[in-house]
Coordinates of C-alpha atoms in Angstrom, one line a residue:
M185 CA 135.6 298.9 161.9
S186 CA 132.4 299.3 164.0
D187 CA 130.6 302.6 164.2
S188 CA 131.4 302.9 167.9
D189 CA 135.2 302.5 167.3
S190 CA 135.5 304.4 164.0
V191 CA 137.7 307.5 163.7
D192 CA 136.0 310.7 162.6
E193 CA 137.9 311.7 159.5
S194 CA 135.3 314.2 158.1
K195 CA 137.5 317.2 158.9
I196 CA 140.9 315.6 158.6
P197 CA 142.9 316.0 155.4
S198 CA 145.0 313.2 153.9
R199 CA 148.0 311.9 155.8
E200 CA 150.4 313.7 153.3
E201 CA 148.5 317.0 153.7
C202 CA 148.6 316.7 157.5
E203 CA 152.3 316.1 157.3
N204 CA 152.7 319.1 155.0
R205 CA 150.7 321.4 157.2
C206 CA 152.6 320.3 160.4
Q207 CA 155.9 321.0 158.6
K208 CA 154.7 324.4 157.4
F209 CA 153.4 325.4 160.8
A210 CA 156.8 324.3 162.4
E211 CA 158.7 326.3 159.8
I212 CA 156.7 329.5 160.3
T213 CA 156.6 329.4 164.1
G214 CA 160.0 327.9 164.7
T215 CA 158.3 325.2 166.9
D216 CA 157.9 321.5 166.3
S217 CA 155.5 319.0 164.8
A218 CA 154.0 318.1 168.2
L219 CA 152.9 321.6 168.9
A220 CA 151.8 322.0 165.3
M221 CA 149.5 319.0 165.6
F222 CA 148.1 320.5 168.9
Y223 CA 147.1 323.8 167.2
L224 CA 146.0 322.3 163.9
Q225 CA 143.8 319.6 165.4
D226 CA 141.9 322.1 167.5
R227 CA 141.3 324.3 164.4
D228 CA 140.2 321.7 161.9
W229 CA 143.6 321.6 160.3
E230 CA 143.3 325.1 159.0
L231 CA 146.9 326.4 158.7
D232 CA 146.3 330.1 158.6
K233 CA 144.0 330.0 161.6
S234 CA 146.4 327.8 163.6
V235 CA 149.4 330.0 162.9
N236 CA 147.5 333.2 163.8
A237 CA 146.3 331.6 167.0
Y238 CA 149.8 330.6 168.0
F239 CA 151.2 334.1 167.6
E240 CA 148.2 335.7 169.3
E241 CA 148.6 333.5 172.3
T242 CA 152.4 333.7 172.5
G243 CA 152.9 337.3 171.5
E244 CA 155.8 336.4 169.3
N245 CA 156.6 338.1 166.0
I246 CA 156.4 336.1 162.8
G247 CA 159.9 335.4 161.4
S248 CA 161.7 335.7 164.8
A249 CA 161.8 332.0 165.5
P250 CA 165.0 330.0 165.0
L251 CA 165.4 326.9 162.9
K252 CA 164.6 323.5 164.3
K253 CA 166.8 320.4 164.4
K254 CA 166.7 317.6 161.9
I255 CA 167.5 313.9 162.4
K256 CA 168.3 312.0 159.3
I257 CA 167.2 308.4 159.6
D258 CA 167.5 305.6 157.1
G259 CA 164.3 303.7 157.7
L260 CA 164.3 300.0 157.0
S261 CA 160.9 298.2 156.5
F262 CA 160.0 294.7 157.3
S263 CA 157.0 292.5 156.8
G264 CA 155.3 290.5 159.6
S265 CA 155.9 286.9 160.5
P266 CA 153.7 284.0 161.5
K267 CA 151.9 284.2 164.8
S268 CA 152.9 281.5 167.2
N269 CA 151.0 280.3 170.2
H270 CA 152.9 282.6 172.5
S271 CA 154.1 285.5 170.3
S272 CA 155.1 286.4 166.8
S273 CA 158.7 286.4 165.5
S274 CA 158.5 289.5 163.5
T275 CA 161.8 291.2 162.7
S276 CA 162.1 294.9 162.9
P277 CA 164.1 297.7 161.4
V278 CA 167.5 299.2 161.7
I279 CA 167.9 302.9 161.7
K280 CA 171.0 305.1 161.4
T281 CA 171.0 308.7 162.8
E282 CA 172.8 311.9 162.2
W283 CA 172.0 314.6 164.9
N284 CA 172.0 318.4 164.5
P285 CA 171.0 319.9 167.9
D286 CA 168.6 322.7 168.4
I287 CA 169.4 325.3 171.1
N288 CA 165.7 325.6 172.0
D289 CA 165.0 321.9 172.5
P290 CA 164.7 321.2 176.3
Q291 CA 166.5 317.9 175.7
P292 CA 168.7 318.6 172.6
N293 CA 170.8 315.6 173.1
R294 CA 168.0 313.1 173.6
I295 CA 167.0 310.5 171.0
K296 CA 163.9 308.4 171.7
L297 CA 163.0 305.2 169.9
M298 CA 160.0 303.0 170.5
S299 CA 159.3 299.4 169.5
W300 CA 156.0 297.6 170.0
N301 CA 154.1 294.6 168.9
I302 CA 150.6 296.0 168.9
D303 CA 148.7 292.7 168.5
G304 CA 146.6 293.6 165.5
L305 CA 145.6 290.0 165.0
C306 CA 143.5 290.0 168.2
E307 CA 140.0 291.2 167.4
K308 CA 139.1 292.2 171.0
A309 CA 138.7 296.0 171.1
K310 CA 141.2 296.2 168.3
V311 CA 140.5 299.8 167.3
K312 CA 140.2 301.1 170.8
R313 CA 143.5 299.4 171.8
T314 CA 145.2 300.9 168.7
Q315 CA 143.9 304.3 169.5
T316 CA 145.4 304.0 173.0
V317 CA 148.7 302.9 171.3
C318 CA 148.5 306.2 169.3
D319 CA 147.8 308.2 172.4
I320 CA 150.9 306.7 174.1
I321 CA 153.0 307.4 171.0
N322 CA 151.9 311.0 170.8
K323 CA 152.5 311.5 174.5
E324 CA 156.0 310.0 174.5
N325 CA 156.8 311.6 171.2
P326 CA 159.6 309.2 170.1
H327 CA 161.6 310.1 167.0
A328 CA 161.1 306.6 165.5
V329 CA 158.7 303.8 166.2
F330 CA 159.1 300.1 165.2
L331 CA 155.7 298.4 165.0
Q332 CA 154.9 294.7 164.6
E333 CA 151.6 292.9 163.9
V334 CA 150.0 295.8 162.1
V335 CA 146.9 295.1 160.0
S336 CA 145.1 297.3 157.5
E337 CA 142.5 298.3 160.1
T338 CA 145.0 299.4 162.7
L339 CA 147.2 301.1 160.0
E340 CA 144.2 303.3 159.3
V341 CA 143.9 304.3 162.9
L342 CA 147.7 304.9 163.2
T343 CA 147.6 307.1 160.1
T344 CA 144.7 309.2 161.4
K345 CA 145.7 309.4 165.0
C346 CA 149.4 310.1 164.5
P347 CA 149.5 312.6 161.6
T348 CA 152.9 314.0 162.7
Y349 CA 154.5 310.7 161.7
H350 CA 155.5 309.4 158.3
I351 CA 154.5 305.7 158.3
I352 CA 156.4 303.2 156.1
E353 CA 154.6 299.9 156.0
A354 CA 155.6 296.6 154.5
A355 CA 152.0 295.5 153.8
N356 CA 152.4 292.5 151.6
Q357 CA 150.1 290.2 153.6
E358 CA 147.4 290.1 156.3
Y359 CA 149.7 291.5 159.0
F360 CA 153.0 293.3 158.7
T361 CA 155.4 295.7 160.3
A362 CA 155.7 299.4 160.0
V363 CA 158.2 302.1 160.8
M364 CA 157.0 305.5 162.0
L365 CA 159.3 308.5 161.6
K366 CA 158.6 311.9 163.1
V367 CA 157.7 314.4 160.5
G368 CA 160.0 317.4 160.4
V369 CA 162.5 315.7 162.7
A370 CA 163.2 312.3 161.0
E371 CA 163.9 312.2 157.3
M372 CA 163.7 308.9 155.4
K373 CA 166.4 308.5 152.8
E374 CA 165.8 305.0 151.5
S375 CA 163.5 302.1 152.1
T376 CA 163.7 298.8 150.1
I377 CA 161.7 295.7 150.8
I378 CA 163.4 292.5 149.9
P379 CA 161.3 289.3 149.8
F380 CA 162.5 286.0 151.4
T381 CA 162.5 283.5 148.5
S382 CA 162.4 280.6 151.0
S383 CA 159.5 282.0 153.0
L384 CA 156.1 280.3 152.8
M385 CA 154.5 283.2 154.7
L386 CA 155.6 286.0 152.2
R387 CA 157.9 287.6 154.8
T388 CA 160.0 290.4 153.5
L389 CA 162.7 292.6 155.0
Q390 CA 165.5 295.1 154.1
K391 CA 169.1 294.0 154.2
I392 CA 168.5 291.2 156.8
E393 CA 168.1 287.9 155.1
C394 CA 166.8 284.8 157.0
T395 CA 164.7 281.7 156.7
I396 CA 161.1 281.2 157.9
K397 CA 161.9 278.6 160.5
G398 CA 165.4 279.4 161.7
R399 CA 164.9 282.1 164.4
K400 CA 168.5 281.7 165.6
Q401 CA 169.7 282.1 162.0
Q402 CA 167.6 285.2 161.6
L403 CA 169.1 286.7 164.7
K404 CA 172.6 285.7 163.6
I405 CA 172.2 287.4 160.2
A406 CA 170.6 290.5 161.8
L407 CA 173.6 290.8 164.2
Q408 CA 176.0 290.3 161.4
H409 CA 174.5 293.2 159.5
M410 CA 174.8 295.3 162.6
V411 CA 178.5 294.5 163.0
S412 CA 179.2 294.9 159.3
A413 CA 177.5 298.3 159.0
K414 CA 179.8 301.3 158.3
S415 CA 181.9 302.0 161.3
D416 CA 181.0 305.7 161.4
Q417 CA 177.3 305.0 161.8
T418 CA 175.3 304.1 164.9
V419 CA 173.0 301.1 164.3
I420 CA 169.9 300.3 166.3
F421 CA 168.0 297.0 165.8
G422 CA 164.9 296.2 167.7
G423 CA 161.5 294.6 167.8
D424 CA 159.5 291.5 168.7
L425 CA 162.3 288.9 168.2
N426 CA 160.5 286.1 169.9
L427 CA 163.9 285.4 171.5
R428 CA 164.8 283.3 174.5
D429 CA 168.1 283.8 176.3
K430 CA 169.0 280.1 175.7
E431 CA 168.9 280.7 172.0
L432 CA 171.2 283.7 172.3
Q433 CA 173.6 281.7 174.4
E434 CA 173.7 279.0 171.7
L435 CA 175.0 281.8 169.4
K436 CA 177.7 282.5 172.0
G437 CA 176.0 285.7 172.9
L438 CA 176.0 289.1 171.3
P439 CA 178.9 290.0 169.0
E440 CA 181.6 292.3 170.4
G441 CA 180.4 295.9 170.2
V442 CA 176.6 295.1 170.2
F443 CA 174.8 296.0 173.4
D444 CA 171.4 295.0 174.9
M445 CA 169.6 298.3 175.8
W446 CA 167.8 296.7 178.8
Q447 CA 171.1 295.4 180.2
V448 CA 173.3 298.5 179.6
T449 CA 170.7 300.7 181.4
G450 CA 170.7 298.6 184.6
S451 CA 168.7 295.5 183.9
R452 CA 165.8 296.8 185.9
K453 CA 163.5 293.9 186.9
E454 CA 160.4 296.0 186.4
A455 CA 161.3 296.5 182.7
E456 CA 162.5 292.9 182.0
F457 CA 159.5 291.0 180.8
T458 CA 157.9 292.4 177.6
W459 CA 155.4 289.5 177.2
D460 CA 154.2 288.9 180.7
M461 CA 151.1 286.8 181.4
M462 CA 151.3 287.5 185.1
R463 CA 150.7 291.2 184.5
N464 CA 149.0 291.3 181.1
T465 CA 145.6 289.7 181.0
N466 CA 144.7 290.3 177.3
L467 CA 145.2 286.6 176.5
E468 CA 143.5 283.9 178.4
W469 CA 146.1 281.5 179.8
A470 CA 144.8 278.4 181.6
G471 CA 146.6 276.8 184.5
R472 CA 148.6 278.1 187.4
F473 CA 151.8 278.8 185.4
K474 CA 151.9 282.2 183.7
P475 CA 154.8 282.6 181.3
R476 CA 157.0 285.7 181.4
C477 CA 159.3 286.3 178.5
R478 CA 161.6 289.0 177.2
F479 CA 160.6 288.5 173.6
D480 CA 161.1 292.2 172.6
R481 CA 164.5 293.7 172.6
I482 CA 166.6 296.7 171.4
Y483 CA 170.2 296.3 170.4
T484 CA 172.7 299.0 169.7
R485 CA 176.1 299.1 168.0
H486 CA 178.0 302.3 168.5
C487 CA 180.0 304.1 165.8
K488 CA 183.8 304.4 165.8
P489 CA 186.2 305.8 166.8
K490 CA 184.0 307.4 169.4
S491 CA 180.3 306.8 170.3
V492 CA 178.0 309.7 169.6
I493 CA 175.1 308.5 171.7
V494 CA 174.9 307.0 175.2
P495 CA 172.0 304.7 176.4
K496 CA 170.4 306.4 179.3
Y497 CA 167.1 304.8 180.2
F498 CA 164.9 301.8 179.1
E499 CA 161.3 301.5 180.1
L500 CA 158.0 299.7 179.2
V501 CA 154.9 301.5 178.0
G502 CA 151.3 300.5 177.6
L503 CA 151.1 299.2 181.2
E504 CA 147.6 300.6 181.9
K505 CA 144.3 299.1 181.0
I506 CA 141.9 301.0 178.8
P507 CA 138.9 301.8 181.1
S508 CA 136.2 301.4 178.4
C509 CA 137.2 297.9 177.4
G510 CA 139.3 296.6 180.3
L511 CA 142.1 295.6 178.1
F512 CA 145.8 296.6 177.7
P513 CA 146.7 298.2 174.3
S514 CA 148.5 294.9 173.3
D515 CA 149.5 291.6 174.8
H516 CA 153.1 292.9 174.5
W517 CA 154.4 295.9 176.4
G518 CA 156.0 298.6 174.3
L519 CA 159.7 299.4 174.6
L520 CA 160.9 303.0 174.9
A521 CA 164.6 303.7 174.8
H522 CA 166.3 307.0 175.7
F523 CA 169.7 308.0 174.4
D524 CA 171.8 311.1 175.0
K525 CA 174.1 312.6 172.4
M526 CA 177.7 312.9 173.6
E527 CA 179.2 316.3 173.4
K528 CA 182.0 316.7 170.9

């Protein structure tokens, strides 16, 4: 990491301590981790000073704030996969959620999940691009984030710049995937990394078994696990699948009950291509033809007998260039999915 791109950590506690202070601030004030980070960062992460500043500015009384919500999420961690000429074929996690609404949340029924291949293998402005990824994550404030192509250098930036997230990485090789869960909102219950015995690239994953070369077989097994999950649980699977529609058609499409988030929210053309060389100029692509692919996807399988969440909106993030380096945060756009909880 160069001096110009390094993150100043002189006044920042460890990740675990940042998480603890954010949780404590949220408990005392009855707010959330995002607001906690805002106050703590401006006051060198001093909890007493931050709490006092909050009550002085708001005029509220200590102990008067209600309890916040909690989302219980089973985070599943995966390793990275080999980088191809066009994109990686990293597989990403599945999460299951239980929702307890908070009466003070302006969107109490909204669940936000992000998936993004952050292109950590590209050395060009890597730290600056990752810092921008962090800025977007903190701005959008998703409850869970699936990241692909993470490397040790970018993991350091993610850990420092996103202290309100618990990061579970599958770092068994040069590049890997990671799951980010919102501290105080998302609670991890179990994470097991299972190696692929047939993999020459040391790929690992949890619950989803596949071979290193058979991308269609990987998808088939992943979808089978979605279908076979407990019927009373909502299952979300997403990430950089390096998938083409033809390959999905060869599998006879998605299983019954599994939905493509982009499709069920209207198939908006402006949100279709997630690896788009016509719009994204991070990679040099010679010739007149500029490929546009929907490599990155999010699939959902609803619980039974009645769905508890409804897909509402699907969008792309990371669409603006970073002024200082003239690059986008990644050669992939990030995916941001919005769900609403159904009233009982």
